[in-house]
Coordinates of C-alpha atoms in Angstrom, one line a residue:
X1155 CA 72.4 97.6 117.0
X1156 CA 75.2 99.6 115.1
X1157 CA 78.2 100.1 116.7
X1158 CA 79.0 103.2 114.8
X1159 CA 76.5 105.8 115.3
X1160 CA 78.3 108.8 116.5
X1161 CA 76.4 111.5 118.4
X1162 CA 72.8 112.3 117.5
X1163 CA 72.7 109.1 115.6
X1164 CA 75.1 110.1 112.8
X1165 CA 78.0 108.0 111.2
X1166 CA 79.7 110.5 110.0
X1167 CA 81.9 112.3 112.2
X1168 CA 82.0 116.4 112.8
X1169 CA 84.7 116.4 110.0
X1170 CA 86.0 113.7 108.2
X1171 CA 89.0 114.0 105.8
X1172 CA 92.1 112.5 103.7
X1173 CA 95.9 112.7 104.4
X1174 CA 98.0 112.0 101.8
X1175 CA 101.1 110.4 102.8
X1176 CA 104.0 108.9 100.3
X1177 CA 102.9 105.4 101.7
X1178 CA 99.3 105.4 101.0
X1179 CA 96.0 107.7 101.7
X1180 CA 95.5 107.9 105.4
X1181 CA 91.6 108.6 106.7
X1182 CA 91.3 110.9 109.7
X1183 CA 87.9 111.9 111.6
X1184 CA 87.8 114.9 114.2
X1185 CA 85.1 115.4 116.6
X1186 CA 85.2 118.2 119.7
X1187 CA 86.5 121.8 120.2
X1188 CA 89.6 121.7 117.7
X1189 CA 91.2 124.3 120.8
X1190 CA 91.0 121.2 123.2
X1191 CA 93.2 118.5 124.6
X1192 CA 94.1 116.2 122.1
X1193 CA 92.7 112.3 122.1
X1194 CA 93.8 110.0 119.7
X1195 CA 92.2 107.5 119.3
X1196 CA 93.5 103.8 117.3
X1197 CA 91.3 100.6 116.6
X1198 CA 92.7 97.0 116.4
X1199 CA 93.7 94.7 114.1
X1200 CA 90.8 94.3 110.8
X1201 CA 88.8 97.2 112.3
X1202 CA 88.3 100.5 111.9
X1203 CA 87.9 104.2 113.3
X1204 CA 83.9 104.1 113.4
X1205 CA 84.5 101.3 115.7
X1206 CA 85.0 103.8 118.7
X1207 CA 81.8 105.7 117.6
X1208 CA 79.7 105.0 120.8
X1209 CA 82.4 106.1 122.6
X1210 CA 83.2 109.4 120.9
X1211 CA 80.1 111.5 121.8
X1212 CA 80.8 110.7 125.8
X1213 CA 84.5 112.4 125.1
X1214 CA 83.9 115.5 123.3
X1215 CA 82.9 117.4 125.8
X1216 CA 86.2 117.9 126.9
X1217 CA 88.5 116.7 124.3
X1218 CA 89.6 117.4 120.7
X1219 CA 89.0 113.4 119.9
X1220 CA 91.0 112.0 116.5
X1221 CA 90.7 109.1 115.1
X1222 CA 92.5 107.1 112.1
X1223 CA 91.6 104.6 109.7
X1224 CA 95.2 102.6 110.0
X1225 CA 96.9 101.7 106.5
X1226 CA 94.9 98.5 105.5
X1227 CA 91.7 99.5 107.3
X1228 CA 88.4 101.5 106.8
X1229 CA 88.8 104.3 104.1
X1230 CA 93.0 104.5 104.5
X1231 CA 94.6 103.1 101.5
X1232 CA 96.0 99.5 101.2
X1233 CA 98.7 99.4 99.1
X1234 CA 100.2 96.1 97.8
X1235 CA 103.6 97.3 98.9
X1236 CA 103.2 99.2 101.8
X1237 CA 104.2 98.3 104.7
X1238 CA 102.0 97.3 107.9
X1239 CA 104.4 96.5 110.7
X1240 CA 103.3 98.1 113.8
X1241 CA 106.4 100.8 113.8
X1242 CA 105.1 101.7 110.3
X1243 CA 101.8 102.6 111.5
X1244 CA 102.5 104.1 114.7
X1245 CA 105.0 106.7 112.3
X1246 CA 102.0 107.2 110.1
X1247 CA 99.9 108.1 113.1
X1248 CA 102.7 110.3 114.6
X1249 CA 103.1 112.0 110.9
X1250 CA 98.8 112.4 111.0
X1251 CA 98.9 114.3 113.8
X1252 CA 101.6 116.7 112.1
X1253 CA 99.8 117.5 109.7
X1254 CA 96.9 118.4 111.7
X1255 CA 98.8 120.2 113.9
X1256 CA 98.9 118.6 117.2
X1257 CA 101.7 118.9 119.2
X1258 CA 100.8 116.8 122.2
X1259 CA 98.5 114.1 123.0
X1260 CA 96.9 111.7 125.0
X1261 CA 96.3 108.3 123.3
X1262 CA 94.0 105.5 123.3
X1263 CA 94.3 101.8 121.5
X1264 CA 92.0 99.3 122.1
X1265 CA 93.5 95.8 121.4
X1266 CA 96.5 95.7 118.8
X1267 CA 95.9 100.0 118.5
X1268 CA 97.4 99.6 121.7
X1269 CA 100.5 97.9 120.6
X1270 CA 100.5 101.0 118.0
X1271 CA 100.1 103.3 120.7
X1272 CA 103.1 101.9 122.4
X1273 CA 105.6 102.3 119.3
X1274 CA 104.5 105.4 119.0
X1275 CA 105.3 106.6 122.3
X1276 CA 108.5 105.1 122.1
X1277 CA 109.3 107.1 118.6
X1278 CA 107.7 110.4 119.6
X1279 CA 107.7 110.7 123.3
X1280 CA 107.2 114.6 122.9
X1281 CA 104.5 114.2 121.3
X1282 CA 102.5 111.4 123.3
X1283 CA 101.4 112.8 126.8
X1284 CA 100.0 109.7 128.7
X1285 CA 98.9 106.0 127.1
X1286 CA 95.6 104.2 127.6
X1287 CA 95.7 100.6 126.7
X1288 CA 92.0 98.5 126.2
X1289 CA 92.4 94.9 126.2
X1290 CA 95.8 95.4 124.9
X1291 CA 97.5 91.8 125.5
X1292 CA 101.0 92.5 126.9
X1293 CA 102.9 90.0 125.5
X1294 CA 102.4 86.7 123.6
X1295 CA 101.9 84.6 126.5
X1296 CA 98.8 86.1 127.7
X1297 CA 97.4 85.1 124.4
X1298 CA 94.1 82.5 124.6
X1299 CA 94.5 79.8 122.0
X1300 CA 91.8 79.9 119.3
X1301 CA 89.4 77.3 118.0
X1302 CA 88.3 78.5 114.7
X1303 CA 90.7 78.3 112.0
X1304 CA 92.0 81.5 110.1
X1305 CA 90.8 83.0 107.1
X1306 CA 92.7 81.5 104.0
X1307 CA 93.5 83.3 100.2
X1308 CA 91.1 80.8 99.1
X1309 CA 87.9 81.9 101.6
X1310 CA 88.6 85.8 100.2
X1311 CA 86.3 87.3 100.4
X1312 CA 85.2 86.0 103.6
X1313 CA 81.4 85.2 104.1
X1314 CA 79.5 87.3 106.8
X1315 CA 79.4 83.9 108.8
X1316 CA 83.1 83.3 108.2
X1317 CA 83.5 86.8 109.3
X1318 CA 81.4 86.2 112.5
X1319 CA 83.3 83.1 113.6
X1320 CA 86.6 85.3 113.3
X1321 CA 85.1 88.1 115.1
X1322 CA 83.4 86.6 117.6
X1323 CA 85.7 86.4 120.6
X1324 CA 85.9 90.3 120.0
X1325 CA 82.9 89.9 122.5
X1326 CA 82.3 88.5 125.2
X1327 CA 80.0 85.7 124.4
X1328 CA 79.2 84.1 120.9
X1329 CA 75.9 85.4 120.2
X1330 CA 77.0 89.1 120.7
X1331 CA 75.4 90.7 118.4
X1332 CA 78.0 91.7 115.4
X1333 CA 76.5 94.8 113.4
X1334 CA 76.7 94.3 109.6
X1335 CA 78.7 97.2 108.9
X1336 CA 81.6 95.0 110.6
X1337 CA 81.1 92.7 108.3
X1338 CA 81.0 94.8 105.2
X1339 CA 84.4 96.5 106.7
X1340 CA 86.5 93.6 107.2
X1341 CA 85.4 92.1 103.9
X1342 CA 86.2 95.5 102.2
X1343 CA 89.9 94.8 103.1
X1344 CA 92.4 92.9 100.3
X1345 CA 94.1 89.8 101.8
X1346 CA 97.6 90.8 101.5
X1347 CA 96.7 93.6 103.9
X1348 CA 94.7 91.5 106.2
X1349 CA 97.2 88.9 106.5
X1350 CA 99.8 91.1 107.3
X1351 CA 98.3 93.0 109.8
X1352 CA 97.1 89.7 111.5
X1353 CA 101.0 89.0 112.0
X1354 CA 102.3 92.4 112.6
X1355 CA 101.2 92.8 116.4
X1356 CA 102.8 89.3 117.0
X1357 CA 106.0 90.0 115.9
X1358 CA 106.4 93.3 117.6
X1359 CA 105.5 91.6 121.0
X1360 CA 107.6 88.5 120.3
X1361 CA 110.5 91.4 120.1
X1362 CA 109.9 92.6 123.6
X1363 CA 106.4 92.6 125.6
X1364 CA 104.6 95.8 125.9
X1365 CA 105.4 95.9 130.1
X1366 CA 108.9 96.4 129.8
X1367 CA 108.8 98.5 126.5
X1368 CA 106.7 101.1 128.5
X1369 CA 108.0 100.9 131.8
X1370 CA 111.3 102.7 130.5
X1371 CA 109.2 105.3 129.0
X1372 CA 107.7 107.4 131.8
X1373 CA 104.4 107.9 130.3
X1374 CA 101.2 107.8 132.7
X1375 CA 99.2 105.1 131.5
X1376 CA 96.1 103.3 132.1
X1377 CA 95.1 99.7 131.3
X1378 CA 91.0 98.8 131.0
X1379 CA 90.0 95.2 130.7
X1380 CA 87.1 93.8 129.7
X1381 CA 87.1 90.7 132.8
X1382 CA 85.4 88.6 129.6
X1383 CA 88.1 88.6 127.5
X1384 CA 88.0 85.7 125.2
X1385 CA 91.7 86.5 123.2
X1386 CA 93.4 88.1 125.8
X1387 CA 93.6 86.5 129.5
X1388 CA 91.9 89.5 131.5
X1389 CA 94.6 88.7 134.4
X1390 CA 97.7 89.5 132.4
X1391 CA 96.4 93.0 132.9
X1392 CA 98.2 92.5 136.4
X1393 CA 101.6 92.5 134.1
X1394 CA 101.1 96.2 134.0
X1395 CA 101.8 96.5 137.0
X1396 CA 105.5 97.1 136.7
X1397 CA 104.9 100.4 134.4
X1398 CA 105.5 102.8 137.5
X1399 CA 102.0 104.4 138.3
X1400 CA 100.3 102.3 136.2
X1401 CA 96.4 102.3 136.7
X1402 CA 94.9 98.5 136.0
X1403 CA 90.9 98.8 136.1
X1404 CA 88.6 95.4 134.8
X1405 CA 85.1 95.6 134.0
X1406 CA 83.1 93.1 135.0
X1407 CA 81.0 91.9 132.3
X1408 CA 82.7 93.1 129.5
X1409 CA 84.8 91.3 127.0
X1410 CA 87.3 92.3 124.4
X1411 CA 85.5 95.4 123.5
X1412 CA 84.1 97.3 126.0
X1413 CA 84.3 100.3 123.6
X1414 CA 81.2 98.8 122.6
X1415 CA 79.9 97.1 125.3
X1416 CA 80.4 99.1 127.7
X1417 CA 81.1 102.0 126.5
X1418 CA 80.0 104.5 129.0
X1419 CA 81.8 102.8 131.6
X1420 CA 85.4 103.4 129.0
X1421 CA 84.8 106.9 128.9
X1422 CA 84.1 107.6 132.6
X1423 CA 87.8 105.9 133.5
X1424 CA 89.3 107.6 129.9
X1425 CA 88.3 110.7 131.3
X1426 CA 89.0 110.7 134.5
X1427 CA 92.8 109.3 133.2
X1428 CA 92.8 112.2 131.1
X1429 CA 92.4 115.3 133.3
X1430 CA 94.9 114.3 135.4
X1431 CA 97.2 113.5 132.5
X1432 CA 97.0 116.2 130.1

């Protein structure tokens, strides 16, 4: 199983490309009718845009879908001195979109790409339309504690099993299968990068929880958990609740990333969110 495949089997997205920013090389992939409704898609924390590439093909039937490699992950740049705070990349994500011309969007994070998400609706709210959040944890309390220890400067570059321990609550049980090319991904990553984006989404949530950031913001927004959530308690998806109009849907079955486990399912509530919301 590859969790990347786009649509007739192919990695590589309809167009694939490089923005140069003054912080670092940003990687940007574009799928759909460039004249429809914009999607942007962000991953999580140590992943990567080919991460939503099951999901893509179900979405471009209707959307303009674009996703980012966040600085630190996939083909974006890593610079030693850059900075990785969630504010940082949401301005990069906002400045991406610039550049390719989008003046309004809709858009998606699964798991800490929905923190991301967040800042950037509070920074551009012109420019985001509506939020949808994936097993986004809304605040630090909601957080399951974890058995496995982290990856240390001394275990760099991580082994595919050390890899698989720390990815495996990504899923919702321990023998989910994790593709290779996951593996290959995170290890591809330096360790100053990965260790600062493993503490960036905690310290913007330790500021304020992601609730009452974006119930002051007026933005439609939809919240899917995966019920099997193994980082995330699945019922802190009730915290939501406040956001006026919020939509909270759970999928049975699924754990912390039903962009790959269930990704048909995803798409069906994404796009149902979405043609009400553009």
């Amino acid at each position: 199983m590859t969790i990347f495949d786009g649509a007739n089997g192919d990695i590589e997205a309809t167009e694939s490309s490089t923005l140069s920013l003054d912080e670092g090389d940003l990687h940007v992939y574009q799928d759909g009718p460039r004249d429809a409704p914009a999607l942007l898609l962000i991953h999580g924390t140590a992943a990567s845009a080919r991460w939503w590439g099951l999901l893509v093909p179900l979405l471009t039937g209707s959307h303009r879908v674009i996703r980012i490699d966040l600085l630190g992950h996939g083909r974006s740049g890593q610079p030693a001195d850059g900075s990785y705070a969630i504010p940082d990349q949401a301005r990069r994500a906002g400045a991406a979109l610039d550049r390719l011309g989008v003046e309004r969007a809709v858009v998606a994070g699964h798991s800490s790409g929905g923190v991301v998400a967040t800042a950037l609706a509070e920074q551009r709210p012109d420019l985001v339309t509506a939020l949808a959040l994936i097993n986004t944890g809304p605040g630090m309390d909601a957080l399951i504690p974890q058995e496995s220890a982290a990856i240390g400067p001394s275990q760099w570059p991580p082994s595919d099993e050390l890899i698989r321990q720390f990815a495996g609550t990504g899923f919702s049980r321990p023998d989910y299968p994790i593709p290779q090319e996951f593996a290959d991904e995170l290890r591809g990553m330096s360790f100053h990068a990965f260790a600062a984006i493993m503490q960036a989404p905690r310290q913007y949530l330790e500021e304020q929880a992601l609730p009452d950031r974006l119930k002051v913001l007026g933005k439609p927004l939809l919240v899917i958990f995966g019920e099997e959530d193994r980082r995330w308690r699945s019922s802190s998806a009730a915290d939501y609740r406040v956001v006026p109009g919020a939509k909270v849907e759970l999928l049975p079955g699924a754990g912390h990333s039903p962009i790959v486990e269930d990704p048909q399912r995803t798409a069906e509530l994404l796009l149902t969110f979405t043609a009400r919301a553009h």
